[in-house]
Amino acid sequence: MTWTITAGTWTITVEPYDSPAAAALWRAYYTEVSDRWYLLHEGRRTDPGELEREIAANSGADLAPPSGCLLVGRYDGTPAGTAGVRLLDADTAELTRVFVLPERRGRGGAPLLVAAAEEAARTLGARRIVLDTRGDLVEARALYARLGYTETAPHNTDRYAEHWFAKELGPAAAVS
């Protein structure tokens, strides 16, 4: 799957999950969400050794073709965000790793990344997309609701999942 979406100063492309840009954004994403969880529940940041183990253990290989993809959003040419999609079954894709660097938030990147991920899911054959998130990630929950996702019953047993969302996908659009 190869395509590019350009909207203003954002360009979103499919990229290997282990590219240097994707790896750096994964580290930033995981550090932020892990630190938020530990600060909320234990009053401390993530232990550096644990952070390294978890980043290595969750490489993103499941976001590789033919059943997944990782999208990298660049703001003015600089890597600034990601969104991943992986097929759970023939009709259902999962949205994951939606992230925009803090200094690029509020500039329209997250909705563009989610829209690109939805298009990628359609291209993979999905008719429905699901995701999970945590209660403390209120910005994410608000984004998904604003983009037409509805809260559903759990679709997984992930330790950190507290809210589950789904959206029916329409037919694929032409992407250049």
Short mmCIF file of N, CA and C in Angstrom, two decimals, residues 41-144:
data_model
loop_
_atom_site.label_atom_id
_atom_site.label_comp_id
_atom_site.label_asym_id
_atom_site.label_seq_id
_atom_site.Cartn_x
_atom_site.Cartn_y
_atom_site.Cartn_z
N HIS A 41 -1.24 6.83 38.53
CA HIS A 41 -1.49 5.68 39.41
C HIS A 41 -0.42 5.44 40.47
N GLU A 42 0.80 5.89 40.21
CA GLU A 42 1.88 5.60 41.15
C GLU A 42 2.71 6.82 41.52
N GLY A 43 2.38 7.99 40.95
CA GLY A 43 3.08 9.21 41.30
C GLY A 43 4.53 9.27 40.84
N ARG A 44 4.86 8.54 39.81
CA ARG A 44 6.24 8.53 39.30
C ARG A 44 6.21 8.37 37.78
N ARG A 45 7.34 8.65 37.16
CA ARG A 45 7.49 8.41 35.73
C ARG A 45 7.86 6.95 35.49
N THR A 46 7.81 6.55 34.26
CA THR A 46 8.16 5.18 33.87
C THR A 46 9.62 4.90 34.17
N ASP A 47 9.90 3.75 34.74
CA ASP A 47 11.27 3.32 34.96
C ASP A 47 11.96 3.19 33.60
N PRO A 48 13.16 3.77 33.43
CA PRO A 48 13.83 3.74 32.11
C PRO A 48 14.03 2.32 31.56
N GLY A 49 14.38 1.37 32.41
CA GLY A 49 14.57 0.00 31.95
C GLY A 49 13.28 -0.61 31.44
N GLU A 50 12.19 -0.36 32.16
CA GLU A 50 10.88 -0.86 31.73
C GLU A 50 10.48 -0.21 30.40
N LEU A 51 10.72 1.09 30.29
CA LEU A 51 10.40 1.79 29.05
C LEU A 51 11.11 1.15 27.87
N GLU A 52 12.39 0.88 28.01
CA GLU A 52 13.16 0.27 26.92
C GLU A 52 12.64 -1.13 26.58
N ARG A 53 12.31 -1.92 27.59
CA ARG A 53 11.78 -3.28 27.34
C ARG A 53 10.45 -3.22 26.60
N GLU A 54 9.57 -2.34 27.03
CA GLU A 54 8.25 -2.26 26.41
C GLU A 54 8.32 -1.72 24.98
N ILE A 55 9.16 -0.74 24.75
CA ILE A 55 9.32 -0.22 23.39
C ILE A 55 9.84 -1.32 22.47
N ALA A 56 10.82 -2.07 22.95
CA ALA A 56 11.38 -3.17 22.15
C ALA A 56 10.37 -4.29 21.94
N ALA A 57 9.58 -4.60 22.97
CA ALA A 57 8.62 -5.71 22.89
C ALA A 57 7.44 -5.39 21.98
N ASN A 58 7.13 -4.12 21.80
CA ASN A 58 6.00 -3.69 20.97
C ASN A 58 6.52 -2.96 19.74
N SER A 59 7.22 -3.69 18.92
CA SER A 59 7.92 -3.09 17.78
C SER A 59 7.00 -2.48 16.74
N GLY A 60 5.80 -3.01 16.60
CA GLY A 60 4.89 -2.56 15.56
C GLY A 60 4.90 -3.44 14.34
N ALA A 61 5.53 -4.61 14.44
CA ALA A 61 5.58 -5.53 13.30
C ALA A 61 4.18 -5.90 12.81
N ASP A 62 3.19 -5.84 13.69
CA ASP A 62 1.82 -6.15 13.28
C ASP A 62 1.20 -5.03 12.44
N LEU A 63 1.94 -3.94 12.25
CA LEU A 63 1.48 -2.85 11.41
C LEU A 63 2.14 -2.88 10.03
N ALA A 64 2.68 -4.04 9.68
CA ALA A 64 3.32 -4.21 8.38
C ALA A 64 2.36 -4.88 7.40
N PRO A 65 2.53 -4.62 6.12
CA PRO A 65 1.74 -5.32 5.11
C PRO A 65 1.97 -6.82 5.20
N PRO A 66 1.04 -7.63 4.82
CA PRO A 66 -0.16 -7.28 4.06
C PRO A 66 -1.39 -6.98 4.92
N SER A 67 -1.30 -7.14 6.25
CA SER A 67 -2.50 -6.97 7.07
C SER A 67 -2.47 -5.73 7.95
N GLY A 68 -1.55 -4.83 7.70
CA GLY A 68 -1.49 -3.60 8.48
C GLY A 68 -0.66 -2.54 7.80
N CYS A 69 -0.65 -1.37 8.39
CA CYS A 69 0.22 -0.30 7.90
C CYS A 69 0.38 0.75 8.98
N LEU A 70 1.47 1.47 8.87
CA LEU A 70 1.73 2.59 9.76
C LEU A 70 1.80 3.85 8.91
N LEU A 71 1.10 4.87 9.35
CA LEU A 71 1.11 6.16 8.66
C LEU A 71 1.93 7.14 9.48
N VAL A 72 2.76 7.90 8.81
CA VAL A 72 3.54 8.94 9.46
C VAL A 72 3.08 10.27 8.89
N GLY A 73 2.74 11.18 9.80
CA GLY A 73 2.36 12.53 9.40
C GLY A 73 3.55 13.46 9.59
N ARG A 74 3.82 14.23 8.56
CA ARG A 74 4.90 15.21 8.63
C ARG A 74 4.29 16.60 8.56
N TYR A 75 4.74 17.45 9.47
CA TYR A 75 4.31 18.84 9.49
C TYR A 75 5.46 19.67 8.95
N ASP A 76 5.24 20.36 7.84
CA ASP A 76 6.31 21.10 7.16
C ASP A 76 7.53 20.22 6.92
N GLY A 77 7.29 18.96 6.59
CA GLY A 77 8.36 18.03 6.25
C GLY A 77 9.00 17.31 7.42
N THR A 78 8.65 17.65 8.65
CA THR A 78 9.25 17.04 9.84
C THR A 78 8.29 16.03 10.44
N PRO A 79 8.74 14.79 10.74
CA PRO A 79 7.87 13.79 11.35
C PRO A 79 7.22 14.33 12.62
N ALA A 80 5.89 14.26 12.68
CA ALA A 80 5.17 14.87 13.79
C ALA A 80 4.04 14.01 14.35
N GLY A 81 3.68 12.90 13.68
CA GLY A 81 2.58 12.09 14.20
C GLY A 81 2.46 10.76 13.48
N THR A 82 1.69 9.88 14.09
CA THR A 82 1.48 8.55 13.52
C THR A 82 0.04 8.08 13.73
N ALA A 83 -0.32 7.08 12.96
CA ALA A 83 -1.54 6.29 13.16
C ALA A 83 -1.28 4.94 12.53
N GLY A 84 -1.68 3.88 13.21
CA GLY A 84 -1.50 2.54 12.70
C GLY A 84 -2.82 1.83 12.53
N VAL A 85 -2.84 0.89 11.61
CA VAL A 85 -4.02 0.07 11.35
C VAL A 85 -3.56 -1.37 11.19
N ARG A 86 -4.31 -2.29 11.78
CA ARG A 86 -4.06 -3.72 11.57
C ARG A 86 -5.41 -4.42 11.50
N LEU A 87 -5.48 -5.41 10.61
CA LEU A 87 -6.70 -6.19 10.49
C LEU A 87 -6.82 -7.14 11.67
N LEU A 88 -8.01 -7.18 12.27
CA LEU A 88 -8.31 -8.16 13.31
C LEU A 88 -8.98 -9.37 12.70
N ASP A 89 -9.78 -9.13 11.67
CA ASP A 89 -10.40 -10.19 10.88
C ASP A 89 -10.70 -9.59 9.51
N ALA A 90 -11.35 -10.34 8.66
CA ALA A 90 -11.56 -9.88 7.27
C ALA A 90 -12.34 -8.58 7.17
N ASP A 91 -13.21 -8.30 8.14
CA ASP A 91 -14.06 -7.11 8.09
C ASP A 91 -13.69 -6.01 9.07
N THR A 92 -12.81 -6.30 10.04
CA THR A 92 -12.55 -5.37 11.13
C THR A 92 -11.07 -5.02 11.23
N ALA A 93 -10.81 -3.72 11.26
CA ALA A 93 -9.46 -3.22 11.48
C ALA A 93 -9.41 -2.56 12.85
N GLU A 94 -8.21 -2.50 13.40
CA GLU A 94 -8.01 -1.80 14.66
C GLU A 94 -7.14 -0.57 14.42
N LEU A 95 -7.56 0.55 14.96
CA LEU A 95 -6.80 1.80 14.91
C LEU A 95 -5.92 1.85 16.15
N THR A 96 -4.66 2.15 15.98
CA THR A 96 -3.72 2.17 17.09
C THR A 96 -2.64 3.22 16.85
N ARG A 97 -1.90 3.54 17.87
CA ARG A 97 -0.75 4.46 17.80
C ARG A 97 -1.09 5.82 17.21
N VAL A 98 -2.28 6.32 17.48
CA VAL A 98 -2.62 7.67 17.04
C VAL A 98 -1.91 8.63 17.99
N PHE A 99 -1.03 9.43 17.41
CA PHE A 99 -0.19 10.30 18.23
C PHE A 99 0.28 11.48 17.41
N VAL A 100 0.30 12.65 18.03
CA VAL A 100 0.88 13.86 17.45
C VAL A 100 1.80 14.45 18.51
N LEU A 101 3.00 14.82 18.10
CA LEU A 101 3.94 15.45 19.03
C LEU A 101 3.28 16.65 19.71
N PRO A 102 3.55 16.85 20.99
CA PRO A 102 2.91 17.97 21.71
C PRO A 102 3.06 19.32 21.04
N GLU A 103 4.21 19.60 20.47
CA GLU A 103 4.42 20.91 19.85
C GLU A 103 3.68 21.08 18.52
N ARG A 104 3.08 20.02 18.00
CA ARG A 104 2.33 20.09 16.74
C ARG A 104 0.82 19.88 16.95
N ARG A 105 0.40 19.71 18.19
CA ARG A 105 -1.03 19.51 18.47
C ARG A 105 -1.80 20.80 18.22
N GLY A 106 -3.08 20.62 17.91
CA GLY A 106 -3.94 21.77 17.65
C GLY A 106 -3.79 22.34 16.24
N ARG A 107 -3.12 21.60 15.38
CA ARG A 107 -2.91 22.06 14.00
C ARG A 107 -3.55 21.14 12.97
N GLY A 108 -4.51 20.33 13.42
CA GLY A 108 -5.28 19.50 12.50
C GLY A 108 -4.68 18.16 12.14
N GLY A 109 -3.57 17.79 12.73
CA GLY A 109 -2.91 16.54 12.37
C GLY A 109 -3.65 15.29 12.79
N ALA A 110 -4.19 15.28 13.99
CA ALA A 110 -4.85 14.07 14.48
C ALA A 110 -6.05 13.67 13.62
N PRO A 111 -6.96 14.59 13.31
CA PRO A 111 -8.07 14.19 12.43
C PRO A 111 -7.60 13.70 11.05
N LEU A 112 -6.54 14.32 10.52
CA LEU A 112 -6.02 13.87 9.23
C LEU A 112 -5.43 12.48 9.32
N LEU A 113 -4.69 12.20 10.39
CA LEU A 113 -4.12 10.87 10.59
C LEU A 113 -5.21 9.82 10.74
N VAL A 114 -6.25 10.13 11.50
CA VAL A 114 -7.34 9.17 11.67
C VAL A 114 -8.06 8.94 10.35
N ALA A 115 -8.32 10.00 9.59
CA ALA A 115 -8.97 9.84 8.28
C ALA A 115 -8.11 8.99 7.35
N ALA A 116 -6.81 9.22 7.37
CA ALA A 116 -5.91 8.41 6.53
C ALA A 116 -5.91 6.96 6.99
N ALA A 117 -5.95 6.74 8.30
CA ALA A 117 -6.00 5.37 8.83
C ALA A 117 -7.30 4.68 8.44
N GLU A 118 -8.40 5.41 8.46
CA GLU A 118 -9.67 4.84 8.03
C GLU A 118 -9.61 4.44 6.56
N GLU A 119 -9.00 5.29 5.74
CA GLU A 119 -8.85 4.97 4.31
C GLU A 119 -7.96 3.74 4.13
N ALA A 120 -6.89 3.66 4.92
CA ALA A 120 -6.02 2.49 4.85
C ALA A 120 -6.79 1.23 5.25
N ALA A 121 -7.62 1.33 6.27
CA ALA A 121 -8.42 0.18 6.70
C ALA A 121 -9.36 -0.26 5.58
N ARG A 122 -9.99 0.69 4.91
CA ARG A 122 -10.86 0.36 3.77
C ARG A 122 -10.06 -0.36 2.69
N THR A 123 -8.87 0.16 2.41
CA THR A 123 -8.01 -0.43 1.38
C THR A 123 -7.65 -1.87 1.75
N LEU A 124 -7.50 -2.14 3.03
CA LEU A 124 -7.21 -3.50 3.50
C LEU A 124 -8.45 -4.40 3.49
N GLY A 125 -9.61 -3.82 3.18
CA GLY A 125 -10.84 -4.59 3.08
C GLY A 125 -11.76 -4.48 4.28
N ALA A 126 -11.40 -3.69 5.27
CA ALA A 126 -12.23 -3.58 6.48
C ALA A 126 -13.49 -2.77 6.20
N ARG A 127 -14.56 -3.17 6.85
CA ARG A 127 -15.81 -2.42 6.79
C ARG A 127 -16.10 -1.73 8.11
N ARG A 128 -15.30 -2.04 9.12
CA ARG A 128 -15.49 -1.51 10.46
C ARG A 128 -14.11 -1.29 11.07
N ILE A 129 -14.00 -0.25 11.90
CA ILE A 129 -12.73 0.02 12.58
C ILE A 129 -13.01 0.17 14.08
N VAL A 130 -12.16 -0.41 14.90
CA VAL A 130 -12.31 -0.36 16.34
C VAL A 130 -11.03 0.17 16.96
N LEU A 131 -11.12 0.60 18.20
CA LEU A 131 -9.96 1.05 18.95
C LEU A 131 -10.26 0.96 20.43
N ASP A 132 -9.19 1.01 21.22
CA ASP A 132 -9.36 1.13 22.66
C ASP A 132 -8.48 2.26 23.16
N THR A 133 -8.85 2.81 24.30
CA THR A 133 -8.06 3.87 24.91
C THR A 133 -8.30 3.84 26.42
N ARG A 134 -7.60 4.69 27.12
CA ARG A 134 -7.70 4.75 28.57
C ARG A 134 -8.58 5.92 29.00
N GLY A 135 -9.05 5.85 30.24
CA GLY A 135 -9.87 6.92 30.78
C GLY A 135 -9.14 8.24 30.92
N ASP A 136 -7.84 8.20 31.25
CA ASP A 136 -7.10 9.45 31.44
C ASP A 136 -6.75 10.12 30.12
N LEU A 137 -6.90 9.45 29.01
CA LEU A 137 -6.60 10.05 27.71
C LEU A 137 -7.85 10.74 27.16
N VAL A 138 -8.30 11.75 27.91
CA VAL A 138 -9.56 12.42 27.60
C VAL A 138 -9.52 13.11 26.24
N GLU A 139 -8.35 13.60 25.84
CA GLU A 139 -8.24 14.25 24.53
C GLU A 139 -8.51 13.24 23.42
N ALA A 140 -8.00 12.04 23.57
CA ALA A 140 -8.22 10.99 22.56
C ALA A 140 -9.70 10.62 22.49
N ARG A 141 -10.32 10.44 23.64
CA ARG A 141 -11.74 10.08 23.65
C ARG A 141 -12.59 11.17 22.99
N ALA A 142 -12.26 12.43 23.26
CA ALA A 142 -13.00 13.53 22.63
C ALA A 142 -12.78 13.55 21.12
N LEU A 143 -11.56 13.30 20.69
CA LEU A 143 -11.26 13.25 19.25
C LEU A 143 -12.09 12.18 18.57
N TYR A 144 -12.08 10.97 19.12
CA TYR A 144 -12.79 9.87 18.48
C TYR A 144 -14.29 10.14 18.43
#
